[in-house]
PDB file of C-alpha atoms in Angstrom:
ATOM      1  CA  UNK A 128       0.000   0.000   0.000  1.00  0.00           C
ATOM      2  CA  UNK A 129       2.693   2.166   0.326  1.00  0.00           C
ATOM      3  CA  UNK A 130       4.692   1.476  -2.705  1.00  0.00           C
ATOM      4  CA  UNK A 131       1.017   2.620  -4.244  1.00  0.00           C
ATOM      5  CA  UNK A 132       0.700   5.676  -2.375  1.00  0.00           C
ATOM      6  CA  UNK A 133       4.451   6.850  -3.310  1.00  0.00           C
ATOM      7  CA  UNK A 134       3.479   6.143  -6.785  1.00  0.00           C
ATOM      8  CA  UNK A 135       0.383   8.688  -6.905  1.00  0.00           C
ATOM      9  CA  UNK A 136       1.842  10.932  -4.905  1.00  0.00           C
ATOM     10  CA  UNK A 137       4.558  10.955  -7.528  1.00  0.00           C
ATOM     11  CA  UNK A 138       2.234  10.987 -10.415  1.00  0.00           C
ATOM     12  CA  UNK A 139       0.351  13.963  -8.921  1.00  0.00           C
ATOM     13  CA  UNK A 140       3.600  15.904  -8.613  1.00  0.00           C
ATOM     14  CA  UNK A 141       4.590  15.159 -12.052  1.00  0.00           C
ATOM     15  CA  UNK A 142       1.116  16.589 -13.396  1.00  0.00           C
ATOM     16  CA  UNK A 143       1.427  19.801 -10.994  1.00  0.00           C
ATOM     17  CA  UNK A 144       5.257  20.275 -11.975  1.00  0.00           C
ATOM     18  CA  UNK A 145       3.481  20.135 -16.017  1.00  0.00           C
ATOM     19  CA  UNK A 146       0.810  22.775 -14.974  1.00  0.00           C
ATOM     20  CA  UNK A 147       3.254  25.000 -12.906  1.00  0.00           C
ATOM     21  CA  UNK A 148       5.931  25.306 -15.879  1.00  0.00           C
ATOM     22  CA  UNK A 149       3.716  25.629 -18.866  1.00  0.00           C
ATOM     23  CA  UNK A 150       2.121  28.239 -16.821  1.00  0.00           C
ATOM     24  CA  UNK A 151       4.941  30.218 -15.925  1.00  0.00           C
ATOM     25  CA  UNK A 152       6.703  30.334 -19.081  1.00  0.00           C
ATOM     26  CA  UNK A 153       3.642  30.691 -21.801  1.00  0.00           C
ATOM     27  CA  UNK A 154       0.116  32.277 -21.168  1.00  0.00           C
ATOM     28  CA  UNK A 155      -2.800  30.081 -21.108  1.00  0.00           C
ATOM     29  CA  UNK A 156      -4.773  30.959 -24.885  1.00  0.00           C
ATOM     30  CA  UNK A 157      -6.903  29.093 -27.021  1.00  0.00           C
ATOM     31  CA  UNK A 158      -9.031  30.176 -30.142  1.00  0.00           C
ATOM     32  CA  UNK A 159     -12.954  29.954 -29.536  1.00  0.00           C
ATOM     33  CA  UNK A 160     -14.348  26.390 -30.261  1.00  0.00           C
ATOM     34  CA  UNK A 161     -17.330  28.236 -31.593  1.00  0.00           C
ATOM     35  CA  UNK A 162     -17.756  27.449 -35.278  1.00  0.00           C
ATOM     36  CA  UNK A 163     -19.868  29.160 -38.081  1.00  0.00           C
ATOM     37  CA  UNK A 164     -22.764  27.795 -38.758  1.00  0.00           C
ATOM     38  CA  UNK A 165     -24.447  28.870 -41.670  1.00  0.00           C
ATOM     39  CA  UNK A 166     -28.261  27.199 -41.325  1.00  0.00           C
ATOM     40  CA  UNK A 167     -31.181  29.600 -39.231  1.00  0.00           C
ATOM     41  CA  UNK A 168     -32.081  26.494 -37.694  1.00  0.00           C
ATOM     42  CA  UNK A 169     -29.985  25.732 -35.236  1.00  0.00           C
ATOM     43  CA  UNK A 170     -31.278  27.222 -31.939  1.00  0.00           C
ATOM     44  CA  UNK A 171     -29.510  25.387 -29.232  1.00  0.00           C
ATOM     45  CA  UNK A 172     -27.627  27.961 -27.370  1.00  0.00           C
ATOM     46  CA  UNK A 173     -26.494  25.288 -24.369  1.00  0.00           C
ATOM     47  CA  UNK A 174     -24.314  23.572 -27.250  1.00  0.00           C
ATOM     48  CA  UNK A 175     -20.420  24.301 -27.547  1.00  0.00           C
ATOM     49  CA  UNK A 176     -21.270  24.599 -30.990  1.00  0.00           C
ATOM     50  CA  UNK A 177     -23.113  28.280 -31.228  1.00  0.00           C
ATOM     51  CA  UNK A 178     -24.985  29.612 -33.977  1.00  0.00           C
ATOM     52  CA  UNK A 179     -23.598  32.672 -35.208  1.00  0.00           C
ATOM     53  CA  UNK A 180     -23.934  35.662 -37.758  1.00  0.00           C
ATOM     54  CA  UNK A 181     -22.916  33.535 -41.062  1.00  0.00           C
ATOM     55  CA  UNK A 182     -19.996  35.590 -42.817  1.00  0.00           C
ATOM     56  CA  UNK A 183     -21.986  35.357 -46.620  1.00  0.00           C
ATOM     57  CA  UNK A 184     -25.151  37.031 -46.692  1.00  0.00           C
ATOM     58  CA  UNK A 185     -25.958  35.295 -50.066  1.00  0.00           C
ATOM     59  CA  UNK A 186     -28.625  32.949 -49.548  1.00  0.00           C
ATOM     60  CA  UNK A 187     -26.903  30.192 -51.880  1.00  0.00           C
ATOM     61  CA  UNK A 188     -24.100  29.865 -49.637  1.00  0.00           C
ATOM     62  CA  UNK A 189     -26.740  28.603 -46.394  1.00  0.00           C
ATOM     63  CA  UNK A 190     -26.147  24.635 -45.647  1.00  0.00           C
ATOM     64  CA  UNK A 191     -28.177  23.094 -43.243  1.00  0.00           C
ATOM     65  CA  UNK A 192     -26.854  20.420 -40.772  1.00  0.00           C
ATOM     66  CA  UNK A 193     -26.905  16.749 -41.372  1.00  0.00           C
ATOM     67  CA  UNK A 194     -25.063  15.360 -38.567  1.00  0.00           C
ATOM     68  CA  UNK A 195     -23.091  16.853 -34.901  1.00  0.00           C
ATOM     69  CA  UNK A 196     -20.450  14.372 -33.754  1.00  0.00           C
ATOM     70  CA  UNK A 197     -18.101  15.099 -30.997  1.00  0.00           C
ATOM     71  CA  UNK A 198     -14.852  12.163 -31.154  1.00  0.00           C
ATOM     72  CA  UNK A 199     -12.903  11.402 -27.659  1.00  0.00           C
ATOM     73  CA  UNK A 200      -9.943  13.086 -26.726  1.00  0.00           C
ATOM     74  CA  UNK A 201      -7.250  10.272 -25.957  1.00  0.00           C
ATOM     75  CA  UNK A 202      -4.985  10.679 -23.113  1.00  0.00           C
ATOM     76  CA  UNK A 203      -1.072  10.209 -24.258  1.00  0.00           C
ATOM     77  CA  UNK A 204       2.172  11.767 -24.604  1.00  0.00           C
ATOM     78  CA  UNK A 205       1.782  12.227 -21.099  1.00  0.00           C
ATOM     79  CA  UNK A 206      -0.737  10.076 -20.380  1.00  0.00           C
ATOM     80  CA  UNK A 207      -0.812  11.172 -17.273  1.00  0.00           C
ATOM     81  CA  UNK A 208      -1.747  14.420 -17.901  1.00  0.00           C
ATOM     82  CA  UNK A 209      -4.566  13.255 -20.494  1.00  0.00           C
ATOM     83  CA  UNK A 210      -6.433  11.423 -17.467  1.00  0.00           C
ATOM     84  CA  UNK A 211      -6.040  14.587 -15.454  1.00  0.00           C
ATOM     85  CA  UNK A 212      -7.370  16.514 -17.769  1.00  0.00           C
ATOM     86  CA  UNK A 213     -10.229  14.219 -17.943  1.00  0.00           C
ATOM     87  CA  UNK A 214     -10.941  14.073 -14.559  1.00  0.00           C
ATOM     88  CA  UNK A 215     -10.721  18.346 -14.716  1.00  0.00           C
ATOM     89  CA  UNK A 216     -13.484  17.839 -17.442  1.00  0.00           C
ATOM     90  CA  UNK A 217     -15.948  15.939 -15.540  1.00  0.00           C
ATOM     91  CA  UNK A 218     -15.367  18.331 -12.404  1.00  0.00           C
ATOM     92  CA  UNK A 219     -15.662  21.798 -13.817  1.00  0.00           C
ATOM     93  CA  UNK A 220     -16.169  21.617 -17.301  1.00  0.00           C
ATOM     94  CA  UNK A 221     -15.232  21.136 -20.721  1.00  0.00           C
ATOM     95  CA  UNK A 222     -14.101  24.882 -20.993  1.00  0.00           C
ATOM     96  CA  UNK A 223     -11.656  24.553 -18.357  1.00  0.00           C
ATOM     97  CA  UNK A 224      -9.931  21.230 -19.370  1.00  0.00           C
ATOM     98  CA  UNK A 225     -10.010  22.897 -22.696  1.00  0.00           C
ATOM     99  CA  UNK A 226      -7.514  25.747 -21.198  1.00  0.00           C
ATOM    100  CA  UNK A 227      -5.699  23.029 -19.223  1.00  0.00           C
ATOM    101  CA  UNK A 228      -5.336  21.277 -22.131  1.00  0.00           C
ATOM    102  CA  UNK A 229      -4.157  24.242 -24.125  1.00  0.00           C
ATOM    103  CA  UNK A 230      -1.673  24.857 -21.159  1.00  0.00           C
ATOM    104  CA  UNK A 231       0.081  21.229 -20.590  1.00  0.00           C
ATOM    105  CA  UNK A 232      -1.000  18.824 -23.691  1.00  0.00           C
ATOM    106  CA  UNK A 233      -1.554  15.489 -23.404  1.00  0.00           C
ATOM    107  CA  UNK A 234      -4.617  14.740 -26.025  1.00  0.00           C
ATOM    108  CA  UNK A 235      -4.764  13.708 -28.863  1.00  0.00           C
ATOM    109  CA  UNK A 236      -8.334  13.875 -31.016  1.00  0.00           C
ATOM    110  CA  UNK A 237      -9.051  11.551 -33.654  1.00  0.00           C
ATOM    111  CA  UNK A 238     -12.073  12.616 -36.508  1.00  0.00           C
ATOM    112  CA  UNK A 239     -12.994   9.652 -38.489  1.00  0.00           C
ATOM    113  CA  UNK A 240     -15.038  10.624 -41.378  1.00  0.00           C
ATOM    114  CA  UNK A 241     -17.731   8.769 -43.308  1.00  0.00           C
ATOM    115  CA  UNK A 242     -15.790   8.636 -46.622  1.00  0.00           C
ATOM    116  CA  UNK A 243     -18.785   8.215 -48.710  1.00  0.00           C
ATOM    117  CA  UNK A 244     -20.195  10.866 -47.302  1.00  0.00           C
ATOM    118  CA  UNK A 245     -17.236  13.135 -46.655  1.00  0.00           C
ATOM    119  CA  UNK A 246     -14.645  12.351 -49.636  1.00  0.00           C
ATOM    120  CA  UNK A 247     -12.249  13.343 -50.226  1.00  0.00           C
ATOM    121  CA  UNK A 248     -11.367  14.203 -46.172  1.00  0.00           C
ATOM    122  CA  UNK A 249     -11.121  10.692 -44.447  1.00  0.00           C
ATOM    123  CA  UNK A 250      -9.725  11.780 -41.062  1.00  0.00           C
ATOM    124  CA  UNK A 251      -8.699  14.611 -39.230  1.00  0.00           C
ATOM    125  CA  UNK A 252      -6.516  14.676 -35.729  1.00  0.00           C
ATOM    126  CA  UNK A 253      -5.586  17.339 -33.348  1.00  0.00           C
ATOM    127  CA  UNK A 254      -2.615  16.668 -31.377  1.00  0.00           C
ATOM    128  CA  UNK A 255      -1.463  18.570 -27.985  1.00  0.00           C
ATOM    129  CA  UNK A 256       1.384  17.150 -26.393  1.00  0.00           C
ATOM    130  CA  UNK A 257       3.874  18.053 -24.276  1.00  0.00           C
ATOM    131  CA  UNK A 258       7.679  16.523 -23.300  1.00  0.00           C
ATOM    132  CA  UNK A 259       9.469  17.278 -20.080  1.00  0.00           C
ATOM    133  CA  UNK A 260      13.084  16.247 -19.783  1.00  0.00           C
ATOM    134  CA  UNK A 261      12.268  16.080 -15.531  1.00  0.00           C
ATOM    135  CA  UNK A 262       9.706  13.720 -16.045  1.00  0.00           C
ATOM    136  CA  UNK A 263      10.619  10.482 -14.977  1.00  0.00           C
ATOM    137  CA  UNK A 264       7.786   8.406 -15.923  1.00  0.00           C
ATOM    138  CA  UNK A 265       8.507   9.510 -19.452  1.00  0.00           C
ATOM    139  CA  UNK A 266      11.793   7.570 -19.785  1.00  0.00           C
ATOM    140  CA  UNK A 267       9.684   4.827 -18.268  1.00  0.00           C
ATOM    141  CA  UNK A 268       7.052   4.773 -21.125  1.00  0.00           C
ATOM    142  CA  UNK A 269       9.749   5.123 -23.756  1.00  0.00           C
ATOM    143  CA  UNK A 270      10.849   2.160 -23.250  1.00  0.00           C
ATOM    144  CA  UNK A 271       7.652   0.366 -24.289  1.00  0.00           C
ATOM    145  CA  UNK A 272       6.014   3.459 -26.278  1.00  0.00           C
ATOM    146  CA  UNK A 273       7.807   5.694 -28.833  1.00  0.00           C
ATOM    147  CA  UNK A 274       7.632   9.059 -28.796  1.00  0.00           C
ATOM    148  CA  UNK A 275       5.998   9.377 -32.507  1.00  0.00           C
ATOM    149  CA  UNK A 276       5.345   7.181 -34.898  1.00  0.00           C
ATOM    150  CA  UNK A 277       7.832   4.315 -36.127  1.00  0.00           C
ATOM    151  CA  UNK A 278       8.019   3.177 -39.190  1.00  0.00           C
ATOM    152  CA  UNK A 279       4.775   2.435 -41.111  1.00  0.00           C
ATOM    153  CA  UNK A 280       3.231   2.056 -44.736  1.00  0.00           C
ATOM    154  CA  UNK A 281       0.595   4.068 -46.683  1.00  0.00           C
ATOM    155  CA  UNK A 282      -0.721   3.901 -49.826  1.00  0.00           C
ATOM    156  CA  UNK A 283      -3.059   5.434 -52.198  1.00  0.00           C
ATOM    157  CA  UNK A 284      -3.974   8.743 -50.446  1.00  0.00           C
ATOM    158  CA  UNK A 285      -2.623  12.016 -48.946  1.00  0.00           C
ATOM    159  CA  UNK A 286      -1.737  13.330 -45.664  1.00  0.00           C
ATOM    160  CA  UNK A 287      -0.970  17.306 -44.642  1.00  0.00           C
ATOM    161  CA  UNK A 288       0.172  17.851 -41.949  1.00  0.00           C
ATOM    162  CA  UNK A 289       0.114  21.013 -40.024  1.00  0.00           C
ATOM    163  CA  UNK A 290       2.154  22.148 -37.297  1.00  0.00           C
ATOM    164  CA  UNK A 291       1.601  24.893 -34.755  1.00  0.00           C
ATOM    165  CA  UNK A 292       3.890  23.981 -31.922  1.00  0.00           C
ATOM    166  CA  UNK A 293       7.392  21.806 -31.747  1.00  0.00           C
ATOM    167  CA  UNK A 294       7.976  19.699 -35.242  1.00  0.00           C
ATOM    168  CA  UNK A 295       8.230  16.293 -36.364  1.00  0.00           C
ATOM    169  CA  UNK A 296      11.185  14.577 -38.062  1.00  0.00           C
ATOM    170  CA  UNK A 297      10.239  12.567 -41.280  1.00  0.00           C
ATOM    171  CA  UNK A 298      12.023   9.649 -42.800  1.00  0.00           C
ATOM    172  CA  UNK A 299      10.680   7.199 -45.698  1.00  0.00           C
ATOM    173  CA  UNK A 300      11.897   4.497 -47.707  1.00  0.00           C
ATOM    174  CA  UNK A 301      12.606   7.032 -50.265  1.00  0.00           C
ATOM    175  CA  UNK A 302      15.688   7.878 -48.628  1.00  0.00           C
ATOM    176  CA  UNK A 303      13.940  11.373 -47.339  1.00  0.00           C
ATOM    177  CA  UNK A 304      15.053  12.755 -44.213  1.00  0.00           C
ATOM    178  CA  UNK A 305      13.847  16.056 -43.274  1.00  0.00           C
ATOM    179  CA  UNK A 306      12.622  18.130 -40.414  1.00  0.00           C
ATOM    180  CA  UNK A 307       9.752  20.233 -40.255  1.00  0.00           C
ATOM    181  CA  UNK A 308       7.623  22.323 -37.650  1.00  0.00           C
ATOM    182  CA  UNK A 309       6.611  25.548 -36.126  1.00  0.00           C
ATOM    183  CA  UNK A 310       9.856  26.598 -34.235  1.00  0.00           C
ATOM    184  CA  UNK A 311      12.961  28.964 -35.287  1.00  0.00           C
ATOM    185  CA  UNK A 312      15.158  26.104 -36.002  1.00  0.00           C
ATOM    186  CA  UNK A 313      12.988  24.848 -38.819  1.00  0.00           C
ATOM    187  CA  UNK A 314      13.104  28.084 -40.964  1.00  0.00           C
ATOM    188  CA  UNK A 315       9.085  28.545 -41.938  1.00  0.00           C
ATOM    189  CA  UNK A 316       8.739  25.022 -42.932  1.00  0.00           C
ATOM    190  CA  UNK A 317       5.366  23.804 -41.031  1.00  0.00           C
ATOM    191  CA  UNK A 318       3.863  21.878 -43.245  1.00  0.00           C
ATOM    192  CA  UNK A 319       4.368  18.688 -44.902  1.00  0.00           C
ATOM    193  CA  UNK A 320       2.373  17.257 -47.873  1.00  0.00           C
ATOM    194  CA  UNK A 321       2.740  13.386 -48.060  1.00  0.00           C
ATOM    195  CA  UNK A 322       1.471  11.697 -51.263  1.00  0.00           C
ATOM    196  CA  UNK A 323       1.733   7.494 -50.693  1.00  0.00           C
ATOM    197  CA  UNK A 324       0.798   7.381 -54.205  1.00  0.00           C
ATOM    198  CA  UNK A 325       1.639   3.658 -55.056  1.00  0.00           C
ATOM    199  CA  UNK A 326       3.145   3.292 -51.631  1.00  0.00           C
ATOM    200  CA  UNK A 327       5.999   4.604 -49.056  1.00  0.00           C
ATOM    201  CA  UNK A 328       7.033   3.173 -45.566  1.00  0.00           C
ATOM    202  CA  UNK A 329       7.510   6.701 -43.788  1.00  0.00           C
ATOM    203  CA  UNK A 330       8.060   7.393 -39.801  1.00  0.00           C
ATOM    204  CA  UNK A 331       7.001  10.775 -38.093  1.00  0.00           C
ATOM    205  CA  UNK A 332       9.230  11.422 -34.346  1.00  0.00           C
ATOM    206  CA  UNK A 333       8.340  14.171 -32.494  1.00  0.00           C
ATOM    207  CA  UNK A 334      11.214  16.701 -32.607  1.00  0.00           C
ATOM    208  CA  UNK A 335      11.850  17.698 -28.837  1.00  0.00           C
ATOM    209  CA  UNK A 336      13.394  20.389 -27.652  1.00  0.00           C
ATOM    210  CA  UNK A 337      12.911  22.977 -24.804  1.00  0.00           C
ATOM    211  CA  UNK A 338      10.228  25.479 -25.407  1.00  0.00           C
ATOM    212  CA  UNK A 339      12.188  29.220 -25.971  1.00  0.00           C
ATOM    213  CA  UNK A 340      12.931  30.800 -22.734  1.00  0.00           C
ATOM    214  CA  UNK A 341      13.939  29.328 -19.737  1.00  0.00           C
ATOM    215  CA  UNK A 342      16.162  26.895 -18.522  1.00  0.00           C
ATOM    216  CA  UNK A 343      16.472  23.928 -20.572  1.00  0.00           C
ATOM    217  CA  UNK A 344      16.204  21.080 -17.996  1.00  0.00           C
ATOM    218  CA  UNK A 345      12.925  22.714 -16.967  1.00  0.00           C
ATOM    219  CA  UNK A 346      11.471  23.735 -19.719  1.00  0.00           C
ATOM    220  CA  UNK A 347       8.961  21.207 -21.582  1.00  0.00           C
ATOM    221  CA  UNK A 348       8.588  20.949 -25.419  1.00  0.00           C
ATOM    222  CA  UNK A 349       5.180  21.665 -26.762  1.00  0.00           C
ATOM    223  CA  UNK A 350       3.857  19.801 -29.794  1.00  0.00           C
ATOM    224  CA  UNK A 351       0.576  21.220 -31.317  1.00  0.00           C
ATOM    225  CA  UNK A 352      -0.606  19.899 -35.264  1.00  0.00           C
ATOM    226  CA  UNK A 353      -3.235  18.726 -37.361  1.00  0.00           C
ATOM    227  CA  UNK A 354      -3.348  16.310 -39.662  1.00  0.00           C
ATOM    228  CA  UNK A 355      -5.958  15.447 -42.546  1.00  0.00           C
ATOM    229  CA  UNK A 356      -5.915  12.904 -44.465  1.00  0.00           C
ATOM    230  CA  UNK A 357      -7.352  13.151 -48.225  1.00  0.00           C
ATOM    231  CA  UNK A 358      -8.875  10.773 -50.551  1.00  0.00           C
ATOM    232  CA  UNK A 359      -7.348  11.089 -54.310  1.00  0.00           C
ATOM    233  CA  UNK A 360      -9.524  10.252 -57.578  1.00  0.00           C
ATOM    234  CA  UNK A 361      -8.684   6.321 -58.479  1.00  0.00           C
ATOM    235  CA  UNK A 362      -5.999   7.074 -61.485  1.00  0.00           C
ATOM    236  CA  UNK A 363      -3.916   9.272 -59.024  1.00  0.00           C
ATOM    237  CA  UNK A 364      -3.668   6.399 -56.514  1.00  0.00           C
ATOM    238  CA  UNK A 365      -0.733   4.446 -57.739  1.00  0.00           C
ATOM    239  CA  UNK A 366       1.473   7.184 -58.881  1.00  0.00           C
ATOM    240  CA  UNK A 367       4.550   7.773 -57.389  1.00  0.00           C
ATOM    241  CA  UNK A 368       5.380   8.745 -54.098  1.00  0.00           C
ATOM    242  CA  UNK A 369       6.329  11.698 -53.287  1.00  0.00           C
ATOM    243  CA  UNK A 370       6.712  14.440 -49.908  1.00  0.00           C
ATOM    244  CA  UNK A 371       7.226  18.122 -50.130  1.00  0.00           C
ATOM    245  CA  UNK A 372       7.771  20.424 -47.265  1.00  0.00           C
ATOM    246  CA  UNK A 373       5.877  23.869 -47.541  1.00  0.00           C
ATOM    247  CA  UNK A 374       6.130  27.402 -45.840  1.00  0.00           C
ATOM    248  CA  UNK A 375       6.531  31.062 -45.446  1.00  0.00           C
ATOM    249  CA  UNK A 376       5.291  33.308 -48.194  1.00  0.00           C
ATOM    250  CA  UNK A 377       6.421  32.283 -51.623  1.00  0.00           C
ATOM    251  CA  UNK A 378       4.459  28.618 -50.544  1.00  0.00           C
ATOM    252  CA  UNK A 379       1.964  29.182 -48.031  1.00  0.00           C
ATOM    253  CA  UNK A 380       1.249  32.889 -48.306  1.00  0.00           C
ATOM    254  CA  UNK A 381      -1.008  34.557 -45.733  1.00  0.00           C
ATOM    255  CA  UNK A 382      -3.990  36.531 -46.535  1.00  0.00           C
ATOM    256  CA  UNK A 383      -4.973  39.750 -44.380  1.00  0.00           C
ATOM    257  CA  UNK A 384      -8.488  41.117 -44.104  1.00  0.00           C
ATOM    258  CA  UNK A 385      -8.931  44.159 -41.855  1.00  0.00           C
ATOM    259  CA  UNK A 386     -12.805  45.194 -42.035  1.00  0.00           C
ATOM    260  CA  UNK A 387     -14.801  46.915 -39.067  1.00  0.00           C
ATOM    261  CA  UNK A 388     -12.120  47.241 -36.417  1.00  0.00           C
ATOM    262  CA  UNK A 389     -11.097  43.617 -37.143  1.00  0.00           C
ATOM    263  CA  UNK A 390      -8.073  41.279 -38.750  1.00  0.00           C
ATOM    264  CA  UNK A 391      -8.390  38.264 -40.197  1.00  0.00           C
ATOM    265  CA  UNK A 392      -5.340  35.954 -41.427  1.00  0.00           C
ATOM    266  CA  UNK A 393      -5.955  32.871 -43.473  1.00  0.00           C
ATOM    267  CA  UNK A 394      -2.790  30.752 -43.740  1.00  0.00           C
ATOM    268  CA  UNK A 395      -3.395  29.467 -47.574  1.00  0.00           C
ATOM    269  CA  UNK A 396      -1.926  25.545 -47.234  1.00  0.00           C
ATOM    270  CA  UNK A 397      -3.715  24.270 -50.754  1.00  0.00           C
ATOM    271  CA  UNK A 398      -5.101  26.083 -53.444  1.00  0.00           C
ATOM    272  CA  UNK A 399      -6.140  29.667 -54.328  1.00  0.00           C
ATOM    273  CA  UNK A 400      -8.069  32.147 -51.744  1.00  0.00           C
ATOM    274  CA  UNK A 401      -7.773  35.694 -52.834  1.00  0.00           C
ATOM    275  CA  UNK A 402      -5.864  36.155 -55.398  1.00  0.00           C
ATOM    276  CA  UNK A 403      -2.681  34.327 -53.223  1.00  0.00           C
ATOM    277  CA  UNK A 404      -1.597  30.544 -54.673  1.00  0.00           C
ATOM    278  CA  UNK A 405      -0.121  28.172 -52.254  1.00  0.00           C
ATOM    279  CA  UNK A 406       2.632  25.710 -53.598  1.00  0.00           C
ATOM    280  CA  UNK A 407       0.825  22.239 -52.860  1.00  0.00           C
ATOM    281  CA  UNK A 408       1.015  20.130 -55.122  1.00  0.00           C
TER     282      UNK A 408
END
């Protein structure tokens, strides 16, 4: 019994050490979860999902809703912080394990799709992790659970990913190596198109390193992305593989809107918005 009470007591030092130094050393933000929707019949004001005033006033551009899912948020990378942010969520609310979340990482939130319903998107994830170099139940889990994702085949479809926080670094049976992210050290490039085409055996690691500012040894490394995954018409499935590594302005240019006191930036990853061409191919 004591052995067990060491260990929690532990565990619930770890998570507080988590909270204390994310919250120290970056403030706790988060972009509203309330999304635009454009259909005059949605009422329900006690959902997370709000109606608001839709951006086109043409009448063409109105969609109704078909379907409201809401997918789990996993615990992992911690995992230990995941379950404590669960156990926030069922105590005070999503709102607040949203900001913990935002503050600490330690979700991850898969969206599986309905392909035949939703093609070409098949899936899209939101990761928020977080990797402390005090943490001494992460050495633990490394020794039985990577810190990424190992080597692994695809085929036949596309994947972009993303990246807000930290990086990943890629490497494929192409011979590719290459590291991408958010941070200074990799130079604009946040986003990574991979096309399997007729098939590539690829492995995403997280790139860790300490958060800027700080001390090193105490400061954690934050990993934030998305990824969707895209369908691709039958004739483009077995070409060949490829991956290309996009950012800053010449490949993902940036669109600003200023209207009515506002400012709006729209980060163009694929095709045309506004006159401004992204690079994808």
């Amino acid at each position: 019994r004591t052995s067990i009470v060491i260990f929690k007591l532990t565990l619930l030092t770890i998570i507080i050490l988590h909270a204390a130094a994310f919250s120290s050393l970056q403030p706790i933000t988060r972009i509203s979860r309330n999304k635009q929707l454009y259909s005059s019949q949605w009422d329900d004001s006690s959902s997370p999902l709000q109606q608001v005033e839709p951006v086109s006033t043409n009448p063409s551009d109105s969609r109704s809703i078909a379907r409201l899912e809401k997918f789990a948020r996993l615990p992992v990378w911690p995992v230990w912080n995941g379950v404590f942010i669960f156990l926030v969520s069922k105590l005070f609310g999503q709102e607040t394990a949203a900001k913990l979340e935002d503050a600490i990482g330690g979700r991850v939130c898969p969206n599986f799709f309905q392909p035949e319903q939703t093609s070409p998107f098949i899936m899209l994830v939101h990761h928020r992790h977080s990797f402390a170099p005090w943490d001494p139940l992460r050495y633990i889990q490394k020794t039985f659970f990577p810190e990424g994702f190992p080597a692994h085949p695809h085929r036949g479809f596309v994947t972009v990913t993303y990246i807000l926080k930290g990086g990943f670094t890629h490497r494929d049976s192409l011979g590719i190596k290459q590291v991408y992210g958010a941070e200074e050290r990799h130079k604009g490039k946040h986003t990574q198109w991979l096309t399997t085409g007729a098939g590539i055996l690829h492995e995403e690691m997280w790139d860790i390193a300490p958060d800027k500012g700080g001390i090193d040894f105490l400061q954690p490394s934050s990993q934030e992305l998305y990824q969707l995954w895209l369908n691709v018409p039958s004739d483009k499935k077995m070409i060949p593989p490829r991956v290309d590594i996009l950012g800053g302005e010449d490949e993902t240019p940036t669109v600003i809107n200023e209207s009515n006191g506002g400012k709006s930036e729209t980060l163009v990853l694929a095709g045309t918005f506004q006159g401004r061409t992204s690079k994808a191919p």
